Coordinates of C-alpha atoms in Angstrom, one line a residue:
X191 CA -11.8 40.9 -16.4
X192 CA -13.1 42.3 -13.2
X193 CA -11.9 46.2 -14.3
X194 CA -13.7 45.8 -17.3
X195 CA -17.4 47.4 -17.3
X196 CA -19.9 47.5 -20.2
X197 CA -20.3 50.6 -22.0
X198 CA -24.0 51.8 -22.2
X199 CA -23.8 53.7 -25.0
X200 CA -22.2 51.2 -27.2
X201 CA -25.2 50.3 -30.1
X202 CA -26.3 46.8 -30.4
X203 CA -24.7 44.2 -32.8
X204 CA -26.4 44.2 -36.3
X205 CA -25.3 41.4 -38.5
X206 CA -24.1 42.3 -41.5
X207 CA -26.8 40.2 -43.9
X208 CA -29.4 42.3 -42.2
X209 CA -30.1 46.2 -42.5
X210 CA -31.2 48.5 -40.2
X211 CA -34.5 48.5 -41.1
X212 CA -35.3 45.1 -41.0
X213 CA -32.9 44.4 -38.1
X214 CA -36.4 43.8 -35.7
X215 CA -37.7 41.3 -37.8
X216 CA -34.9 39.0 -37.5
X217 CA -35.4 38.6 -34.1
X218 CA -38.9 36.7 -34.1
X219 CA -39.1 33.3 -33.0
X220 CA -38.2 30.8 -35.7
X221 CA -40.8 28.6 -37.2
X222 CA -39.6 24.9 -35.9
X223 CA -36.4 26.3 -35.3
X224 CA -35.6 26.8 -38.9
X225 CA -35.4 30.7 -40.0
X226 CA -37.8 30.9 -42.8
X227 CA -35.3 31.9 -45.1
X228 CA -33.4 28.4 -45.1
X229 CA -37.6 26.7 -45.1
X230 CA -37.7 26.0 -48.9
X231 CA -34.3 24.3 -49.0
X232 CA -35.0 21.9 -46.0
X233 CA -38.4 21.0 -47.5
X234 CA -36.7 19.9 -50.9
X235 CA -34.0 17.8 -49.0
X236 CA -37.0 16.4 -46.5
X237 CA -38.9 14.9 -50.1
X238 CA -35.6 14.3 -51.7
X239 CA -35.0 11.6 -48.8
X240 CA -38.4 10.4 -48.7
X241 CA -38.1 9.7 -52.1
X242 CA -34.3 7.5 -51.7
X243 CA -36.5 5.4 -48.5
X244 CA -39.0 4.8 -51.4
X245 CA -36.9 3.2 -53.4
X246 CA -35.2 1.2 -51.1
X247 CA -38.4 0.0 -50.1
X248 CA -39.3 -1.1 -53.3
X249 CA -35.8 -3.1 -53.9
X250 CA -36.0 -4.5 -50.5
X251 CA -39.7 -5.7 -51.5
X252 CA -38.8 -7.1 -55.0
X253 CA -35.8 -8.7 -53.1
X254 CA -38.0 -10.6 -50.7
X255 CA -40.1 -11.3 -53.4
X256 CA -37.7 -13.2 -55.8
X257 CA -36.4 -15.3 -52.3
X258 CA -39.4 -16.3 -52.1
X259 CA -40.0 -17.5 -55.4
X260 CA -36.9 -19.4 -55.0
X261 CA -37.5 -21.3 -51.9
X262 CA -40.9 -22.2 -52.7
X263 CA -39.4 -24.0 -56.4
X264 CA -36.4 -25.2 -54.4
X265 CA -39.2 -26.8 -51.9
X266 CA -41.2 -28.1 -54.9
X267 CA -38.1 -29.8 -56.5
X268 CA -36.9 -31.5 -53.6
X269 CA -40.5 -32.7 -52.5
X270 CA -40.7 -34.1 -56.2
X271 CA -37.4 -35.9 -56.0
X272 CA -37.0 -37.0 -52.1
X273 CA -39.7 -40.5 -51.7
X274 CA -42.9 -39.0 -49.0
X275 CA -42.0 -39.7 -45.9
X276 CA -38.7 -39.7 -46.0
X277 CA -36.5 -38.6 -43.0
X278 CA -33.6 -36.0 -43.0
X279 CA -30.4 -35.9 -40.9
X280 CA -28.2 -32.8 -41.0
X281 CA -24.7 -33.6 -42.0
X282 CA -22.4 -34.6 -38.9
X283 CA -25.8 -34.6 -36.6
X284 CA -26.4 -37.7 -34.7
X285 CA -29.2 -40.2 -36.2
X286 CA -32.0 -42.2 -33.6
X287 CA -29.8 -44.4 -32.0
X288 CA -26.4 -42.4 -32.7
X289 CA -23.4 -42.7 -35.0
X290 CA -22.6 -39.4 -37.1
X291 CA -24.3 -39.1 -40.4
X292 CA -20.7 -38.1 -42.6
X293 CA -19.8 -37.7 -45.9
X294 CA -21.8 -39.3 -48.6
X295 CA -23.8 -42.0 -45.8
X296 CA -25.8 -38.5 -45.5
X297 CA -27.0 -38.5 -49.0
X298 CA -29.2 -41.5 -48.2
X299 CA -30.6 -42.1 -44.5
X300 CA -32.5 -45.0 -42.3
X301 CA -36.1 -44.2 -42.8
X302 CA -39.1 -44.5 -40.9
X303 CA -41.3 -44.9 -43.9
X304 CA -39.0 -45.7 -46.9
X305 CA -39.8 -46.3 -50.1
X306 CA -41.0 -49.3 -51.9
X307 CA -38.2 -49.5 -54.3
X308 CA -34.7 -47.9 -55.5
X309 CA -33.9 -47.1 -58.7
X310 CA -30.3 -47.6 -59.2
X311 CA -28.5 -46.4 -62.0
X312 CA -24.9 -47.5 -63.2
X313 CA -22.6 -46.1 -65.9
X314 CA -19.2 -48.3 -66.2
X315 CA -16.8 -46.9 -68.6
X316 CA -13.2 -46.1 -69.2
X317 CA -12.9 -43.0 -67.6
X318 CA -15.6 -43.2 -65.6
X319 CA -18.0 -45.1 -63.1
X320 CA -21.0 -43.9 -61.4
X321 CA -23.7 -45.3 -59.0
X322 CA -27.0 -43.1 -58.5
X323 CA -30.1 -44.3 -56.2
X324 CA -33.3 -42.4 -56.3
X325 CA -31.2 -39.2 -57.7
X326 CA -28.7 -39.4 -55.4
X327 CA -25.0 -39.8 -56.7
X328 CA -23.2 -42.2 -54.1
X329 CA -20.3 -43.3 -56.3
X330 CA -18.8 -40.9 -58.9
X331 CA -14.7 -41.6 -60.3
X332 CA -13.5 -39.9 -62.9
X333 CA -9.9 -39.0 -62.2
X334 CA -8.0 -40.8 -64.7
X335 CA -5.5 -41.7 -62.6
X336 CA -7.6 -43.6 -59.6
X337 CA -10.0 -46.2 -59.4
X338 CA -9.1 -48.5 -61.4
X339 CA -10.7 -51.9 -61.4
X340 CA -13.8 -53.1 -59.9
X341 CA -16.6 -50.5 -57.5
X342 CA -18.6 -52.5 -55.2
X343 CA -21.5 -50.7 -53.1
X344 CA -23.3 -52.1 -50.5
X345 CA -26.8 -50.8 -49.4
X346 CA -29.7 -51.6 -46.6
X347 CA -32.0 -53.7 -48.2
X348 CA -34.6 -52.3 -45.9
X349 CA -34.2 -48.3 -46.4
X350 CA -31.2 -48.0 -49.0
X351 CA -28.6 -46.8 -46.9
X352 CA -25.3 -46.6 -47.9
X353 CA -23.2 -49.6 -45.4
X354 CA -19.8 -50.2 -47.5
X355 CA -18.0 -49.0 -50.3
X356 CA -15.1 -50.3 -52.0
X357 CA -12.5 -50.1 -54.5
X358 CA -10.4 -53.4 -55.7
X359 CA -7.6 -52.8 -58.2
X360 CA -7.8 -56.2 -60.1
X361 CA -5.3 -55.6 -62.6
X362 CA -3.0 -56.1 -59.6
X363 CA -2.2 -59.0 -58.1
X364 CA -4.0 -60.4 -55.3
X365 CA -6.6 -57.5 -55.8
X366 CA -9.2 -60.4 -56.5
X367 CA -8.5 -62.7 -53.6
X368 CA -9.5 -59.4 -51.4
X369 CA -12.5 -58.4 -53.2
X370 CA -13.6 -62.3 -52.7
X371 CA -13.2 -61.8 -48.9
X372 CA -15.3 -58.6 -49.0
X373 CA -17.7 -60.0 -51.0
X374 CA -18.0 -63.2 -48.4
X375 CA -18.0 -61.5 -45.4
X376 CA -21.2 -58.9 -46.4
X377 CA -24.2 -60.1 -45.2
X378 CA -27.1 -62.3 -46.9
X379 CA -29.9 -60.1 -47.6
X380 CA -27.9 -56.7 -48.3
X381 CA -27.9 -54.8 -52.3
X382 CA -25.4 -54.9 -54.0
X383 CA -23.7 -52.7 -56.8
X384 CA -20.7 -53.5 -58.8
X385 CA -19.0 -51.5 -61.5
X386 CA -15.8 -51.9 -64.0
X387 CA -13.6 -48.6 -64.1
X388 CA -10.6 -48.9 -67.1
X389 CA -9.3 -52.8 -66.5
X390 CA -10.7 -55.2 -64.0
X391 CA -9.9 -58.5 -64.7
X392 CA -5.6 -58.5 -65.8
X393 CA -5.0 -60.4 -62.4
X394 CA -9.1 -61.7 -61.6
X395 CA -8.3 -65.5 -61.1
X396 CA -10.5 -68.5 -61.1
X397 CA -11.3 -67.6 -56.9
X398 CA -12.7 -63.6 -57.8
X399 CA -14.8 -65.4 -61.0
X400 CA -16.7 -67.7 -58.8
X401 CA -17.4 -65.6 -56.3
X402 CA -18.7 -63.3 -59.1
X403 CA -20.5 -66.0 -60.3
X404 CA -21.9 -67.2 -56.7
X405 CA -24.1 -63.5 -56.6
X406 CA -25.8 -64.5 -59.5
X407 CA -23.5 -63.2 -62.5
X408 CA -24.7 -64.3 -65.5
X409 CA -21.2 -62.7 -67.0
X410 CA -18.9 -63.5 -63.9
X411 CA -17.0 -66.5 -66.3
X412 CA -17.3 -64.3 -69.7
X413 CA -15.6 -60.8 -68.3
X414 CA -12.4 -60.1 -70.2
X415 CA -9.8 -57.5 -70.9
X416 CA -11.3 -53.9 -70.5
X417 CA -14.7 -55.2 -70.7
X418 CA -17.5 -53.1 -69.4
X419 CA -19.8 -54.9 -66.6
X420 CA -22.2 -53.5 -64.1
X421 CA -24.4 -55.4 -61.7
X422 CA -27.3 -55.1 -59.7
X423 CA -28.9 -57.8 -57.0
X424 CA -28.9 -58.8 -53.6
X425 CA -27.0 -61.2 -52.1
X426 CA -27.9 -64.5 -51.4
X427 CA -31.4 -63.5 -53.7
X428 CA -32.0 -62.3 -56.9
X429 CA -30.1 -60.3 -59.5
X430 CA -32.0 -57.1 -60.8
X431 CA -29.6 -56.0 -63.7
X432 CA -26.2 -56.8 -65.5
X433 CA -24.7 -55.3 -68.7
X434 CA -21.7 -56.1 -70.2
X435 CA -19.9 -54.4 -72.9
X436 CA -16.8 -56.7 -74.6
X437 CA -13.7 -54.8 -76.2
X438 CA -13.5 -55.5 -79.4
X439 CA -10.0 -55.6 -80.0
X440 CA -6.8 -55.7 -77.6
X441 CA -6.2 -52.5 -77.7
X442 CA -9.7 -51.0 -77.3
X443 CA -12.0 -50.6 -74.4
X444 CA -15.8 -51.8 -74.8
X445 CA -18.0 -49.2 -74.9
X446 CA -19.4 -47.0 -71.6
X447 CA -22.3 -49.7 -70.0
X448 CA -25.6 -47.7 -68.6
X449 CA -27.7 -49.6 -66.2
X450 CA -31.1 -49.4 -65.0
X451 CA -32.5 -51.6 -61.9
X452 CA -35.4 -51.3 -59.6
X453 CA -34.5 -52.9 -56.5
X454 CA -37.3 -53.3 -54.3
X455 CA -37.3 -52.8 -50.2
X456 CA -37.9 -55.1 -47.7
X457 CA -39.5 -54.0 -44.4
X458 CA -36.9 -52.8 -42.1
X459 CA -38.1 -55.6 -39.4
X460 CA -37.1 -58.5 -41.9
X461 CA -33.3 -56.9 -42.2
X462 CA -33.1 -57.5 -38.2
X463 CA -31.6 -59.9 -36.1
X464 CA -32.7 -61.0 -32.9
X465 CA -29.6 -60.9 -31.1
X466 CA -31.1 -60.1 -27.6
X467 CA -30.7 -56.7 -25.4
X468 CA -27.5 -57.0 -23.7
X469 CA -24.8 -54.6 -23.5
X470 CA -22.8 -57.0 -26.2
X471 CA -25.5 -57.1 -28.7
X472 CA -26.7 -53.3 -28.3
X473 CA -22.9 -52.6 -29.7
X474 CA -23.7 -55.1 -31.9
X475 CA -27.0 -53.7 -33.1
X476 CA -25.8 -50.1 -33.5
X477 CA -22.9 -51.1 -35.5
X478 CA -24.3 -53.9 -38.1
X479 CA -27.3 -51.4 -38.9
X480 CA -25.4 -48.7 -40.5
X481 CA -22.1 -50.7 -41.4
X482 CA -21.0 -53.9 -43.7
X483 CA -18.1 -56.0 -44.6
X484 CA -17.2 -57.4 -40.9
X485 CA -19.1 -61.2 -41.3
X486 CA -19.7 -63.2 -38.4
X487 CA -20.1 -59.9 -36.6
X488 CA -23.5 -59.3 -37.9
X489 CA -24.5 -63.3 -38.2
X490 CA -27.5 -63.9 -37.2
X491 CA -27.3 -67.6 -36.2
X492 CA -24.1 -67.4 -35.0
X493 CA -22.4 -64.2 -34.2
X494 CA -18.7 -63.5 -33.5
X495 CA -18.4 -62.6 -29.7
X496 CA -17.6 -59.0 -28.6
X497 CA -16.8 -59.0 -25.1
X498 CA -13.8 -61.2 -24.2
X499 CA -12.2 -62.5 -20.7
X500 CA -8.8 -62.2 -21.2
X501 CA -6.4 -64.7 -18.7
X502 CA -4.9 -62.8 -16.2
X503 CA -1.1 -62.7 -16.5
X504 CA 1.2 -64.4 -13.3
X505 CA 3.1 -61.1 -11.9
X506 CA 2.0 -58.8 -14.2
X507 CA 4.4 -55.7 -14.4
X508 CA 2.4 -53.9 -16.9
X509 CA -1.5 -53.9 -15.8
X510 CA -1.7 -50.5 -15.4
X511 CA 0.3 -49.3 -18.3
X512 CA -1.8 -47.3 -20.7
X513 CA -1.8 -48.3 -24.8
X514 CA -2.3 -46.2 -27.4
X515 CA -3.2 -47.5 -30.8
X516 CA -2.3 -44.9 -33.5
X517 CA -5.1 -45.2 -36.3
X518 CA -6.5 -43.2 -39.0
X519 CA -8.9 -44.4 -41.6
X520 CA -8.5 -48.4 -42.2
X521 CA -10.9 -49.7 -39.8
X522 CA -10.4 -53.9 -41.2
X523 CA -7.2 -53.0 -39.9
X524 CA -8.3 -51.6 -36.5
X525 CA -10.7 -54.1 -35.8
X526 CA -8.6 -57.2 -36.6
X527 CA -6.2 -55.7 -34.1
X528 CA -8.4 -55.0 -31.3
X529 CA -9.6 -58.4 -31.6
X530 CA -6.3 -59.8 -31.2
X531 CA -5.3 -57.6 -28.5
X532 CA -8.4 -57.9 -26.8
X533 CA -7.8 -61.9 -26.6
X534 CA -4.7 -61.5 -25.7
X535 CA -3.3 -62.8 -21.9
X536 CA -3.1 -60.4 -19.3
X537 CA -5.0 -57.2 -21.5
X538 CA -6.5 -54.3 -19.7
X539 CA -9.3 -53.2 -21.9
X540 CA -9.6 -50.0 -19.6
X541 CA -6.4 -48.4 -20.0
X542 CA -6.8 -48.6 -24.5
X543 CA -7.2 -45.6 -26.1
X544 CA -7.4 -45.0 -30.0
X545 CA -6.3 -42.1 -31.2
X546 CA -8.1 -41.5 -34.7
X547 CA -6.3 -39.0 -37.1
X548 CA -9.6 -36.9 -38.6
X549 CA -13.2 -37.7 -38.2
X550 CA -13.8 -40.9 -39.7
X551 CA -17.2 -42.3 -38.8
X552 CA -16.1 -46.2 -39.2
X553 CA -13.2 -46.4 -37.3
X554 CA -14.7 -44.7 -34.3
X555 CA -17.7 -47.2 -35.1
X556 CA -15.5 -50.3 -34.4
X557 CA -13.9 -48.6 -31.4
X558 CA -17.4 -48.2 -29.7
X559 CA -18.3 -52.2 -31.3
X560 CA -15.7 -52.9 -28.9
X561 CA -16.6 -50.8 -25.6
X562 CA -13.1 -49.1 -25.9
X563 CA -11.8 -45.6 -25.6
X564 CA -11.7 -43.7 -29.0
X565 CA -10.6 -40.1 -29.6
X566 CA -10.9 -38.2 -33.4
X567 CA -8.6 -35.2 -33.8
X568 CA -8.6 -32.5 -36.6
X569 CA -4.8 -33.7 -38.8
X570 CA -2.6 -31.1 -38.6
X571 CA 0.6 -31.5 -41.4
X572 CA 0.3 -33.3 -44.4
X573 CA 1.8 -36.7 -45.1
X574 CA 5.3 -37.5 -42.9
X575 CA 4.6 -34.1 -40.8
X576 CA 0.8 -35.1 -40.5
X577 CA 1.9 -38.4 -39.1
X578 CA 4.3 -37.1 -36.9
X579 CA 1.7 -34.7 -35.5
X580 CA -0.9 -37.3 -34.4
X581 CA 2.1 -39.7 -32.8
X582 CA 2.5 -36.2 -30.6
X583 CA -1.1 -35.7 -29.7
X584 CA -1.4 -38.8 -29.0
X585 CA 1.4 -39.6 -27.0
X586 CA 0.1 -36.0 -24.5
X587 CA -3.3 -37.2 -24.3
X588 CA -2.3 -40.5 -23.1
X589 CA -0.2 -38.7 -20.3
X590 CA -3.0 -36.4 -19.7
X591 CA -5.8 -38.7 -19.4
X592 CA -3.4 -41.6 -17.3
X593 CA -0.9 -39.0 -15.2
X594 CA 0.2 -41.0 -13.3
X595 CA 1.4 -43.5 -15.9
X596 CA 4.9 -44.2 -15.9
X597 CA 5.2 -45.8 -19.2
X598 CA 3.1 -46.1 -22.6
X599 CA 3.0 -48.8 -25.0
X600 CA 2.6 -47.5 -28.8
X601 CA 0.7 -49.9 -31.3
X602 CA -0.5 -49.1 -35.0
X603 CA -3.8 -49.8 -36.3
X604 CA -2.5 -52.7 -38.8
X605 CA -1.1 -54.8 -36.2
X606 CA -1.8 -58.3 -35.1
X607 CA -0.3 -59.1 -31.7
X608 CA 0.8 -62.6 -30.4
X609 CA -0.9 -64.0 -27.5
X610 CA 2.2 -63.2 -25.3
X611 CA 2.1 -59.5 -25.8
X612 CA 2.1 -58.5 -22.8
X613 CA 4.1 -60.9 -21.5
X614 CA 6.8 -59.9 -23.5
X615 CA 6.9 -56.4 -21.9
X616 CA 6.0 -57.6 -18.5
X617 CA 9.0 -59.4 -18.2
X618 CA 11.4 -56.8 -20.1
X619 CA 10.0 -53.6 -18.3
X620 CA 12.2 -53.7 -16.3
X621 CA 15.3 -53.0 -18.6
X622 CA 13.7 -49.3 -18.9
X623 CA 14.0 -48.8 -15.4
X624 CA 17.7 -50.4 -14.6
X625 CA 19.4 -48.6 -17.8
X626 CA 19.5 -44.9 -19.1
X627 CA 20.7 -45.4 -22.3
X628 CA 17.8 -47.2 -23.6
X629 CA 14.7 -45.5 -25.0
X630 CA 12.6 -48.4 -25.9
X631 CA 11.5 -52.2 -26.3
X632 CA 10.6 -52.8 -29.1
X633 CA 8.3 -55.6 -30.1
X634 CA 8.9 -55.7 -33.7
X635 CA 12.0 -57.4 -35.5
X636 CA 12.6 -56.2 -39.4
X637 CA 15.1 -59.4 -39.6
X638 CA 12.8 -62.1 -37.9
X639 CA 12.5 -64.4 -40.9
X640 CA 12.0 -67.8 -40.3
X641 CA 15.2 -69.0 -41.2
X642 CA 17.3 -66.5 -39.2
X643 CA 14.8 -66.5 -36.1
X644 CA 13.9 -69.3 -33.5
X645 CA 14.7 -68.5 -30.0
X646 CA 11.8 -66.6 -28.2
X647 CA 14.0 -65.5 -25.3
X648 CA 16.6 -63.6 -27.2
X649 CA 16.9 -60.0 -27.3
X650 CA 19.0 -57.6 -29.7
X651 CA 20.4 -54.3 -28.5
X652 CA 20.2 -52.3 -31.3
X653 CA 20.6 -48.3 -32.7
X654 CA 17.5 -47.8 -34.5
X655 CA 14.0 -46.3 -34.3
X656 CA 11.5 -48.3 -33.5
X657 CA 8.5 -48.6 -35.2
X658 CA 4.6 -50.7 -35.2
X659 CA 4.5 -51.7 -31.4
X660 CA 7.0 -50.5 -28.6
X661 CA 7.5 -49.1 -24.7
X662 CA 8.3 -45.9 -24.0
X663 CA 9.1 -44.4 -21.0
X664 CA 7.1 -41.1 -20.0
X665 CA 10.3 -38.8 -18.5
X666 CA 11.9 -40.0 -21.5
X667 CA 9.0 -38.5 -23.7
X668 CA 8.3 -35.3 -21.4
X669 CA 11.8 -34.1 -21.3
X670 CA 13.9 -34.7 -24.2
X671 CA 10.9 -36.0 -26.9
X672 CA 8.2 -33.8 -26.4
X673 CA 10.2 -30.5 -26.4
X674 CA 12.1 -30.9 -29.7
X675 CA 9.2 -32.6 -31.3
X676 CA 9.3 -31.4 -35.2
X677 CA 6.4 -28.6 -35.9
X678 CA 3.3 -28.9 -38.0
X679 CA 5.0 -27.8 -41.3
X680 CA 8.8 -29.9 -41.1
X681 CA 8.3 -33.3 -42.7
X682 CA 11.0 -35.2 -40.4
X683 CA 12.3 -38.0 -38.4
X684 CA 14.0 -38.1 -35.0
X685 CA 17.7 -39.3 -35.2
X686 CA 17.9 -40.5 -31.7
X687 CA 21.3 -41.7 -30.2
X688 CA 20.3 -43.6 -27.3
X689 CA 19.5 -47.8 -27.8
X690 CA 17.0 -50.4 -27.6
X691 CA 16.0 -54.1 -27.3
X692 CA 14.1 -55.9 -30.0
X693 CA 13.4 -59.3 -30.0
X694 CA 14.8 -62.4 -32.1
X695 CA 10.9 -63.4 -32.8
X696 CA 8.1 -60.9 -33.9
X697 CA 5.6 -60.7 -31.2
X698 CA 3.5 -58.4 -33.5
X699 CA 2.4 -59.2 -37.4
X700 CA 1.8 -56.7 -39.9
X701 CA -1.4 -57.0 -41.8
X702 CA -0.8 -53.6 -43.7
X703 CA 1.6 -54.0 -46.7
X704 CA 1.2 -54.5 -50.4
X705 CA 0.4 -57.9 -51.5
X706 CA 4.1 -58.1 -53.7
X707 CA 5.9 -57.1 -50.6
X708 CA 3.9 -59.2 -48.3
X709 CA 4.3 -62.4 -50.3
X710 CA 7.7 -62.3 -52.0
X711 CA 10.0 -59.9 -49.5
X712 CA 9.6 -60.5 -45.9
X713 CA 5.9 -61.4 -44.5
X714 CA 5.9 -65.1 -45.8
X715 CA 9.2 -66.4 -44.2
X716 CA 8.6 -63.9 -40.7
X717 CA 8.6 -66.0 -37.9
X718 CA 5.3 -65.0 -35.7
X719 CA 5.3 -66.3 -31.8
X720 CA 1.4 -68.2 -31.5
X721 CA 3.0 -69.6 -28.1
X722 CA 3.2 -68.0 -24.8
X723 CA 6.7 -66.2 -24.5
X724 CA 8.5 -68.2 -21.9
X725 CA 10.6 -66.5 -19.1
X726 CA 13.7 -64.9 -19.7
X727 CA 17.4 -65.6 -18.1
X728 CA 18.7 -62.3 -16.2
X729 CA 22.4 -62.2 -17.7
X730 CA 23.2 -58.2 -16.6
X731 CA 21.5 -56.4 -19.3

């Protein structure tokens, strides 16, 4: 490039739209930097866009518009339904007080100024049963092949909260004698709701009649097979409905029974109990508000004691030994087992932990009635592989929260435990430690029936899993458990080729089982230790 040098006689570029004659025009300055020819084009686009913003302002407007309409009749229904004054709780959010507002307890709240009355509606039918107060529906079954039998709701008498509600299948045996112990251990003063679904009274005995009868059933002796019945009232007072509707033939179901009551609200001071403000009875307080079916724990002459002194245990081996109680959703389970545990010799209430399987609002409710540890986790799995995956989780956050722990004993919800519990593994703890080929002690006996059991200081060494309550040693867990656990989506067991020691007696009872197997297979002739465990003989285990 440098030998290059313009030529001054070159003539200048002309583009080729232009000619020569108007080549000088073309050269002006352009009008806001569009060349005048292009000035009518631009200026249709310009209005063409202004006219598109238009538009979308107008839909925009209209759109804000029919919101508006809607929230403003949305507003107007719900102020027309919900009673004045009545206060609202986002779902899961924590009420005055705490406890989690979940599931269908959100649908009706504690109130600061409730209303005067409920009006309760039942429909009790063959295929279906329903409970609606104020609008609300609290109870609704309509799959054919569930809920059979008799629906019992229990509500605050003071703001219509919803405390209990159950489900007794008394076509089957033994359904009645358990909807009699529900029914006795709810509270004087608290409504009541109770419903037929199908068949409720194959297997309702004299017991289930009279405690019908005992709320104020004008029909509790008269209910017969696939009847209709619902009833309204409060216990210990007055009954504010009851229908029945009698089949008319064997095999035909009475016709569907629709009830009306207006149960009127008491003021929320009368539904109290002075109980005091200690630590005990706060627990106490927070729990009976929201919660029913637990009796003497909510008596207000005489309530059932929370807070226990457990006798210490002579050369305890196992103070410091963390327990984890494996529980999902049956809190009469949990809490009958805490109680036992927590009365039982040589307990240390600071190193419990229960692990709950999904966010269940009762269970963690009777964890905290007892001061204890409780920790919800989202299930992972389903059925076997679901189970599997909470032992896991829970097995690693007991290790994680006690690292230093050496060993863990394992305990399911629906477990009563004899009052030498802890004895029991205090004294065989030590069987872990002097032999490698075990991988538990177990606490739990599938053949201690009474007639094949009677010695309280015999062991069995055995090849089998264990199951309910047992010891388990943490290197056993962290290096050969832990690392070939099953995942999330295999539904299996271990096959584990090491031993253990069970004992000749059961030192734990199990309160979970169908009432057939309970009575007729193995839980009426099991022998169950109600005397301290006395000490064993060393004979070279």
């Amino acid at each position: 490039m440098e030998s290059w040098y313009p030529n001054p006689l070159a003539p200048p570029f002309i583009p080729r739209s232009f000619s020569k004659t108007d080549h000088r025009e073309t050269v002006t300055p352009l009008e806001n930097g569009i060349h005048p020819r292009h000035q009518p084009l631009f200026a249709r686009g310009r209005r063409l866009a202004k006219l598109v913003q238009g538009v979308l302002m107008i839909v925009l407007f209209i759109t804000i518009l029919i919101n508006v309409s809607f929230i403003v009749e949305k507003t107007r229904q719900l102020r027309a339904t919900v009673p004045k004054g009545a206060e609202t709780f986002p779902l899961g959010s924590e009420m005055e007080g705490g406890g989690a507002v979940v599931g269908r307890r959100n649908n009706l709240k504690l109130q600061e100024s409730p209303p005067k009355a409920l009006t309760v509606d039942v429909v009790s039918s063959q295929t279906k049963v329903t409970v609606t107060v104020d609008g609300t529906t609290i109870v609704e079954e309509n799959d054919s092949r569930k809920g059979r039998g008799i629906h019992v709701l229990v509500l605050h008498q003071a703001s219509g909260a919803v405390m209990a509600q159950r489900v007794f299948d008394t076509y089957s045996p033994h359904e009645d004698e358990a909807m009699t112990l529900f029914l006795n251990m709810i509270s004087i003063g608290r409504i009541l709701v109770l419903a037929i679904k199908d068949e409720g009274t194959f297997q309702m005995k004299s017991g289930g009649r009279d405690a019908l009868h005992r709320l104020g059933s004008s029909y509790a002796y008269k209910l017969g097979w696939r009847d209709m019945w619902s009833f309204v009232g409060v216990k210990g007072g007055r009954v504010y409905g009851e229908q029945l509707s009698q089949s008319p033939d064997f095999n035909t179901w009475g016709s569907p029974v629709l009830l009306r009551a207006e149960v009127p609200l008491v003021p929320l001071e009368e539904s109290e109990c002075d109980w005091g403000d200690t630590e005990e009875h706060r627990r106490r307080r927070e729990f009976c508000s929201h919660i029913e079916g637990y009796g003497s724990v909510c008596s207000c002459s005489d309530p059932a004691p929370l807070d226990f002194t457990a006798e210490p245990l002579l050369n305890n081996q196992i103070h410091d030994v963390p327990i984890a109680i494996i529980a999902s959703n049956r809190p009469h389970y949990l809490y009958r087992s805490l109680r036992s545990l927590m009365t039982a010799t040589g307990v240390n209430p600071d190193m419990i932990t229960i692990f709950i399987d999904g966010y269940y609002e009762e269970p963690l409710a009777v964890t905290k009635l007892f001061g204890l540890r409780g920790i919800q986790r989202t299930p992972l799995g389903a059925r076997n592989a679901r189970i599997s995956q909470h032992y896991k989780a829970s097995l690693t956050a007991t290790f994680n929260i006690f690292p230093s722990a050496h060993y863990i004993i394992i305990l399911e919800e629906d477990l009563d435990v004899s009052p030498d519990f802890f004895s029991y593994f205090s004294q065989t703890l030590r069987l872990l430690e002097e032999d490698p080929t075990l991988y538990c002690i177990s606490a739990w006996n599938d053949q201690g029936y009474e007639h094949t059991s009677g010695d309280p200081a015999l062991l069995y060494r055995v090849e089998t899993m264990p199951g309910l309550g047992w010891i388990l040693k943490k290197s056993l867990y962290k290096e050969e458990l832990e690392p070939k656990w099953p995942t999330p989506e295999k539904a299996c067991h271990f096959s584990y080729l090491k031993h253990m020691f069970l004992p000749d007696s059961l030192h734990i009872f199990l309160l979970n089982s169908n009432m057939y197997f309970q009575e007729y297979i193995i839980f009426s002739f099991s022998l169950f230790l109600t005397k301290l465990f006395p000490q064993l003989e060393t004979y070279g285990f």
